[in-house]
Coordinates of C-alpha atoms and ligand atoms in Angstrom, one line a residue:
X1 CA -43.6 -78.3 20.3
X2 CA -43.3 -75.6 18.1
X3 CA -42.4 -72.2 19.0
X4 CA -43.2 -68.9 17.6
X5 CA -39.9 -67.5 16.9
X6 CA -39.5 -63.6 18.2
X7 CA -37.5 -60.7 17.0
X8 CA -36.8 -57.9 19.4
X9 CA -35.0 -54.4 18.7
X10 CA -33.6 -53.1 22.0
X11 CA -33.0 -49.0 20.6
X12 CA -31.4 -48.8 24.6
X13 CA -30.7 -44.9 24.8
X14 CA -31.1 -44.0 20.8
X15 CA -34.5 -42.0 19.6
X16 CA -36.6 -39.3 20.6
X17 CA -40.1 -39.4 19.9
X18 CA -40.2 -38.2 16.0
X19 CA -37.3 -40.3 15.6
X20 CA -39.2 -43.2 16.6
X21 CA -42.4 -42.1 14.4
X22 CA -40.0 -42.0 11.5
X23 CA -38.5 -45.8 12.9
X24 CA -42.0 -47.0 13.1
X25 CA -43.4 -45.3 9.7
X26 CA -40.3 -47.0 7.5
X27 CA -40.8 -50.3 9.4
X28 CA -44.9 -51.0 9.1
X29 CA -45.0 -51.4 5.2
X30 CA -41.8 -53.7 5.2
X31 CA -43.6 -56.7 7.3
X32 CA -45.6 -57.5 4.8
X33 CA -43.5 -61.7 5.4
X34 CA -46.6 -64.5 6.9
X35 CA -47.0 -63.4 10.7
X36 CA -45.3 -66.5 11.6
X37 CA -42.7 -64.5 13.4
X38 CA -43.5 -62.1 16.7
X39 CA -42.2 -58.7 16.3
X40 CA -41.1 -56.6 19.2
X41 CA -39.3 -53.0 19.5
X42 CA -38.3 -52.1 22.8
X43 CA -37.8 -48.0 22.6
X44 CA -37.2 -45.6 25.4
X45 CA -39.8 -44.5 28.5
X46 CA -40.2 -41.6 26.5
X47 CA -41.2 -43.2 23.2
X48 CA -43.2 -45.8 24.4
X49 CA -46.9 -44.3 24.5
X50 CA -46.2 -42.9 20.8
X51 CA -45.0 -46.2 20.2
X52 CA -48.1 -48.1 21.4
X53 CA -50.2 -45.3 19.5
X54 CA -48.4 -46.0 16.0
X55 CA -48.6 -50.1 16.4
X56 CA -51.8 -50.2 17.4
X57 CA -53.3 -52.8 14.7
X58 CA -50.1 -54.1 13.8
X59 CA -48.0 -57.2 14.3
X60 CA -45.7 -54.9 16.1
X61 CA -45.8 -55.5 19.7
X62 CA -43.5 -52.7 22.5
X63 CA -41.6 -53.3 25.5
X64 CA -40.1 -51.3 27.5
X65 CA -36.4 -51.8 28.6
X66 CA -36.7 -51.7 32.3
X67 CA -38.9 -51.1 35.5
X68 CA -38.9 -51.5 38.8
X69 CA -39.5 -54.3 41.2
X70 CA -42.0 -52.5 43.7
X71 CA -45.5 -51.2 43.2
X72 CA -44.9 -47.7 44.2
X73 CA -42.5 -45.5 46.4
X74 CA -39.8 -43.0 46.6
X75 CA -37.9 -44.5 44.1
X76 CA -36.5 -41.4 42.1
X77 CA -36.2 -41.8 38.2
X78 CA -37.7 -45.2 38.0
X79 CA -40.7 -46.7 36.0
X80 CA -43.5 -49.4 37.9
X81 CA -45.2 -52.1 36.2
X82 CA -48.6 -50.5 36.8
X83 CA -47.1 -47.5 34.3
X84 CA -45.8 -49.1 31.9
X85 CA -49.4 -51.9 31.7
X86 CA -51.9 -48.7 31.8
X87 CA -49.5 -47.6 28.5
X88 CA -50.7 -50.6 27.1
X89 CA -46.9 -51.9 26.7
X90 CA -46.8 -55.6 25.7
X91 CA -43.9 -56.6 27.4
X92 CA -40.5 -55.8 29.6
X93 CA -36.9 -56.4 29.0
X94 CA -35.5 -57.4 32.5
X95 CA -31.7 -57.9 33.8
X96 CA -30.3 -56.5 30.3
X97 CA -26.4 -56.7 30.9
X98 CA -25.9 -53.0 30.8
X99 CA -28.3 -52.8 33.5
X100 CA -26.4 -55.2 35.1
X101 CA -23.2 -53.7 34.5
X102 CA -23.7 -49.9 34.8
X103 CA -27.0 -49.7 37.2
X104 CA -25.9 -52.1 40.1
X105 CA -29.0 -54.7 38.8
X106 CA -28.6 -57.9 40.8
X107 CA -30.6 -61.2 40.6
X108 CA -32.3 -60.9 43.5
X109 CA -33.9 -57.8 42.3
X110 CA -34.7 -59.6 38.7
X111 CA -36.4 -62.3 40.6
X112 CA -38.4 -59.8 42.4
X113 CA -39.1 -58.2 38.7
X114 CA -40.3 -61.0 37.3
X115 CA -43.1 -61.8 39.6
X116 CA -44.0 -57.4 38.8
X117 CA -44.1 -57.8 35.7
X118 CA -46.2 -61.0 35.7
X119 CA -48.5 -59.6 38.2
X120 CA -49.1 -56.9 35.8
X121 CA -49.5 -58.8 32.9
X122 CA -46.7 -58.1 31.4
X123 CA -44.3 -60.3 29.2
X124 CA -41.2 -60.7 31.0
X125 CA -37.7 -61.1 29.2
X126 CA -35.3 -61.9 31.3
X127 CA -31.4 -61.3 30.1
X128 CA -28.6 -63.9 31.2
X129 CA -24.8 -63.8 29.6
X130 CA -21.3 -64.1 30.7
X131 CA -18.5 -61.6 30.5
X132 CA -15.6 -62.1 28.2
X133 CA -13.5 -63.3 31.4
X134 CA -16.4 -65.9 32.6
X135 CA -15.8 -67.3 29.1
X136 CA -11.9 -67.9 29.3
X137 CA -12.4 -69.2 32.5
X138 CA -14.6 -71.5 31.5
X139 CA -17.4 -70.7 33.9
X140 CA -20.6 -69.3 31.5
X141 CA -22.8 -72.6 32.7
X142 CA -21.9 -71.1 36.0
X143 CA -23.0 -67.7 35.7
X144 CA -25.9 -68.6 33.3
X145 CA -27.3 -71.2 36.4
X146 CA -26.7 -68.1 38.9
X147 CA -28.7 -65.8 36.5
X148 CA -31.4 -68.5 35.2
X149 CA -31.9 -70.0 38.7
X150 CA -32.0 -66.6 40.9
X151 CA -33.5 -64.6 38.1
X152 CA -36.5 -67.4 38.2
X153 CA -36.6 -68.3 41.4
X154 CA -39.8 -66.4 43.0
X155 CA -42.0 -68.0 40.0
X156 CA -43.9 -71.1 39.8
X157 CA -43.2 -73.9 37.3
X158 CA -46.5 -73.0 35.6
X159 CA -45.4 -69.0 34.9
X160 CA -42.0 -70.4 33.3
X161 CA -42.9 -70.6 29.9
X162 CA -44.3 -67.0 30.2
X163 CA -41.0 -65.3 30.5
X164 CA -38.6 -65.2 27.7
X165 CA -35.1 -65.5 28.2
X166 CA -32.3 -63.4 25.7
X167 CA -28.8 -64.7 25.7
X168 CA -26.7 -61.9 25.5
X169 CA -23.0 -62.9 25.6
X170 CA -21.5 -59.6 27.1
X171 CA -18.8 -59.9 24.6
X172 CA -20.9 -59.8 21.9
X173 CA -22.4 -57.1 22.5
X174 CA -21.8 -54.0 20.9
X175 CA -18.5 -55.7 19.8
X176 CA -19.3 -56.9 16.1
X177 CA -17.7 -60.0 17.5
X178 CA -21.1 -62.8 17.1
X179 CA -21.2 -66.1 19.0
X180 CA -20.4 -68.7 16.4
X181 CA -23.2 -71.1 15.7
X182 CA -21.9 -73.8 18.3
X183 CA -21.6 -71.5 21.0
X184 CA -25.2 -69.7 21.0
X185 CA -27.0 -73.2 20.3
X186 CA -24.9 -74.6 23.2
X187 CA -25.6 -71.6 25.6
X188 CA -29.4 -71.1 24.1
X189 CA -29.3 -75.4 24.9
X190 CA -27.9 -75.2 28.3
X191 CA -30.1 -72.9 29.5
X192 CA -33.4 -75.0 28.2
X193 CA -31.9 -77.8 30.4
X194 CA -31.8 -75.7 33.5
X195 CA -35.6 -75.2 32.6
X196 CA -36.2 -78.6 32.2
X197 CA -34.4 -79.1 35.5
X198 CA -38.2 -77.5 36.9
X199 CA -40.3 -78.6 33.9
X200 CA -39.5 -80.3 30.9
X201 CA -43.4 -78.5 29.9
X202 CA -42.2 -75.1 30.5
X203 CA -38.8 -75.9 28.7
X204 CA -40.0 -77.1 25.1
X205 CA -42.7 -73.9 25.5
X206 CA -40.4 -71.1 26.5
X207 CA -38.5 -68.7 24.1
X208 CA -34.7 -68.5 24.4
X209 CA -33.4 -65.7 22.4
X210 CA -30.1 -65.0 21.2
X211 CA -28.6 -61.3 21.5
X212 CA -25.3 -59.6 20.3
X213 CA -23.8 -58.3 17.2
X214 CA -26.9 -59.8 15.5
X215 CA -26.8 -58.7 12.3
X216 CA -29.1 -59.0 8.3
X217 CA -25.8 -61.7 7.2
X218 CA -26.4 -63.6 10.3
X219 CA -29.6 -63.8 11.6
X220 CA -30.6 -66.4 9.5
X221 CA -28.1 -69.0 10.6
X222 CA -28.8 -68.1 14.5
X223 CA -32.8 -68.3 14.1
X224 CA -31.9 -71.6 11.9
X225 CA -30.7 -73.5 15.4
X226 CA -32.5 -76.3 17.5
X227 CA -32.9 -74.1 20.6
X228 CA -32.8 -70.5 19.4
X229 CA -35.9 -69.1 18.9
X230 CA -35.7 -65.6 17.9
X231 CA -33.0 -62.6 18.2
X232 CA -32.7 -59.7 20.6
X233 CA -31.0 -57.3 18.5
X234 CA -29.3 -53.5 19.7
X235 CA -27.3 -51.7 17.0
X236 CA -28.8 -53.4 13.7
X237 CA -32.8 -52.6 15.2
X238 CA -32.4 -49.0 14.7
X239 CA -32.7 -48.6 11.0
X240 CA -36.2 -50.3 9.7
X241 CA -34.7 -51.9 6.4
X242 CA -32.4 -53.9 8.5
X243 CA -34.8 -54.6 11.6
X244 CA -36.9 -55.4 8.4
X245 CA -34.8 -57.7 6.4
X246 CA -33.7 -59.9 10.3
X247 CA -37.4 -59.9 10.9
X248 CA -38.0 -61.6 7.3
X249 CA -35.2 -64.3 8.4
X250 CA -37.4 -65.3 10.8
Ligands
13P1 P1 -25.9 -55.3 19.6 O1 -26.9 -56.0 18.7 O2 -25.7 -53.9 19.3 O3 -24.7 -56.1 19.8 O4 -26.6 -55.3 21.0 C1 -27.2 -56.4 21.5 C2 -28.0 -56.1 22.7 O5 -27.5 -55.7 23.7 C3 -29.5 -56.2 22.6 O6 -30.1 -56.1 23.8

């Protein structure tokens, strides 16, 4: 099966509103490459109607980077599914490692996410990745069967392929330090088995992304493997020539 590869810029806290206008207006005219490749930005809550506005009619599709798992409620500071859907948002990034890290984000409130998102017909993606440590220890299957398993687990077989899944090595991140080519297609590979361990359908359908320190010099050779199918990409997303140039590796 072949899958439409996808390339996502995750601006996390960068851009107000007219600096995502100026974002969006240097990006448009440089995706002029065959559509065979789905773009995505993912700005902030507060850039995300202009966002919608400004792609409307494009290949450009806009996520936002979080929300939360319940409909409604005294939740203070926090986005629902229903708000980001009436925005006409595409998609959500879910269980991003910062999230994670810094925001108390657990997998039993991703698996909850998932179904919100879903329900709202939203695209989920959900983020997996081991720390540094995990690594040296030799335990990254172990944390990315935690994440996949947990963060999937309130979903039926037949929603699997709907969710996208970004591995985001925490120590690549931010770091300038990328997974070599053997360790994201073995990651990116390991977690399609643990889909297939539910549906081998779902696994040769569903995207598995790789994320950090994705850069223009390397983005080709990470689309280029078996099981990667497209790039999640923070630092290098928030200028449109290079957003523009990892898009056109696609
Ligand atoms: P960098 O590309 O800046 O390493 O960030 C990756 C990331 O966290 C995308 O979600």
């Amino acid at each position: 099966m072949s899958r439409q590869p996808l390339v996502a810029g995750n601006w996390k806290m960068h851009k107000t509103v007219a600096e995502s206008e100026a974002f969006i207006q240097g990006l448009l005219p440089r995706l002029t490459t065959a559509d065979n490749v789905d773009v995505v930005i993912c700005p902030p809550f507060t850039s995300l109607e202009a966002m919608v506005d400004s792609t409307r009619g494009s290949r450009v599709e806009v996520y936002a980077q979080n929300m939360h798992e319940e409909g409604s409620g005294a939740f203070t500071g926090e986005i629902s599914a229903a708000m980001l859907s009436e925005l006409d948002v595409h998609g959500v990034i879910l269980g991003h490692s910062e999230r994670r890290a810094y925001f108390g984000e657990t997998d039993e409130a991703l698996s909850n996410k998932v179904v919100a998102a879903l329900e709202a017909g939203l695209a989920p993606m959900l983020c997996v990745g081991e720390t540094d440590e995990e690594r040296e220890a030799g335990t990254t299957e172990d944390r990315l069967r935690i994440q996949i398993t947990e963060g999937l687990s309130r979903i039926d077989d037949a929603q699997l392929a709907s969710v996208a899944i970004a591995y985001e090595p925490v120590w690549a991140i931010g770091t300038g330090k990328v997974a070599t080519s053997e360790q994201a297609q073995e990651a990116c590979a390991f977690i399609r088995s643990l889909i297939a361990e539910r549906s081998e359908e779902a696994a040769a359908a569903v995207r598995i992304l790789y994320g950090g320190s994705a850069k223009p010099d390397n983005a080709a050779e990470l689309l280029a493997l078996a099981d990667c199918d497209g790039l999640l990409i923070g630092g290098a997303s928030l200028d449109p020539e290079s957003f523009g140039d990892m898009v056109a590796a696609g």
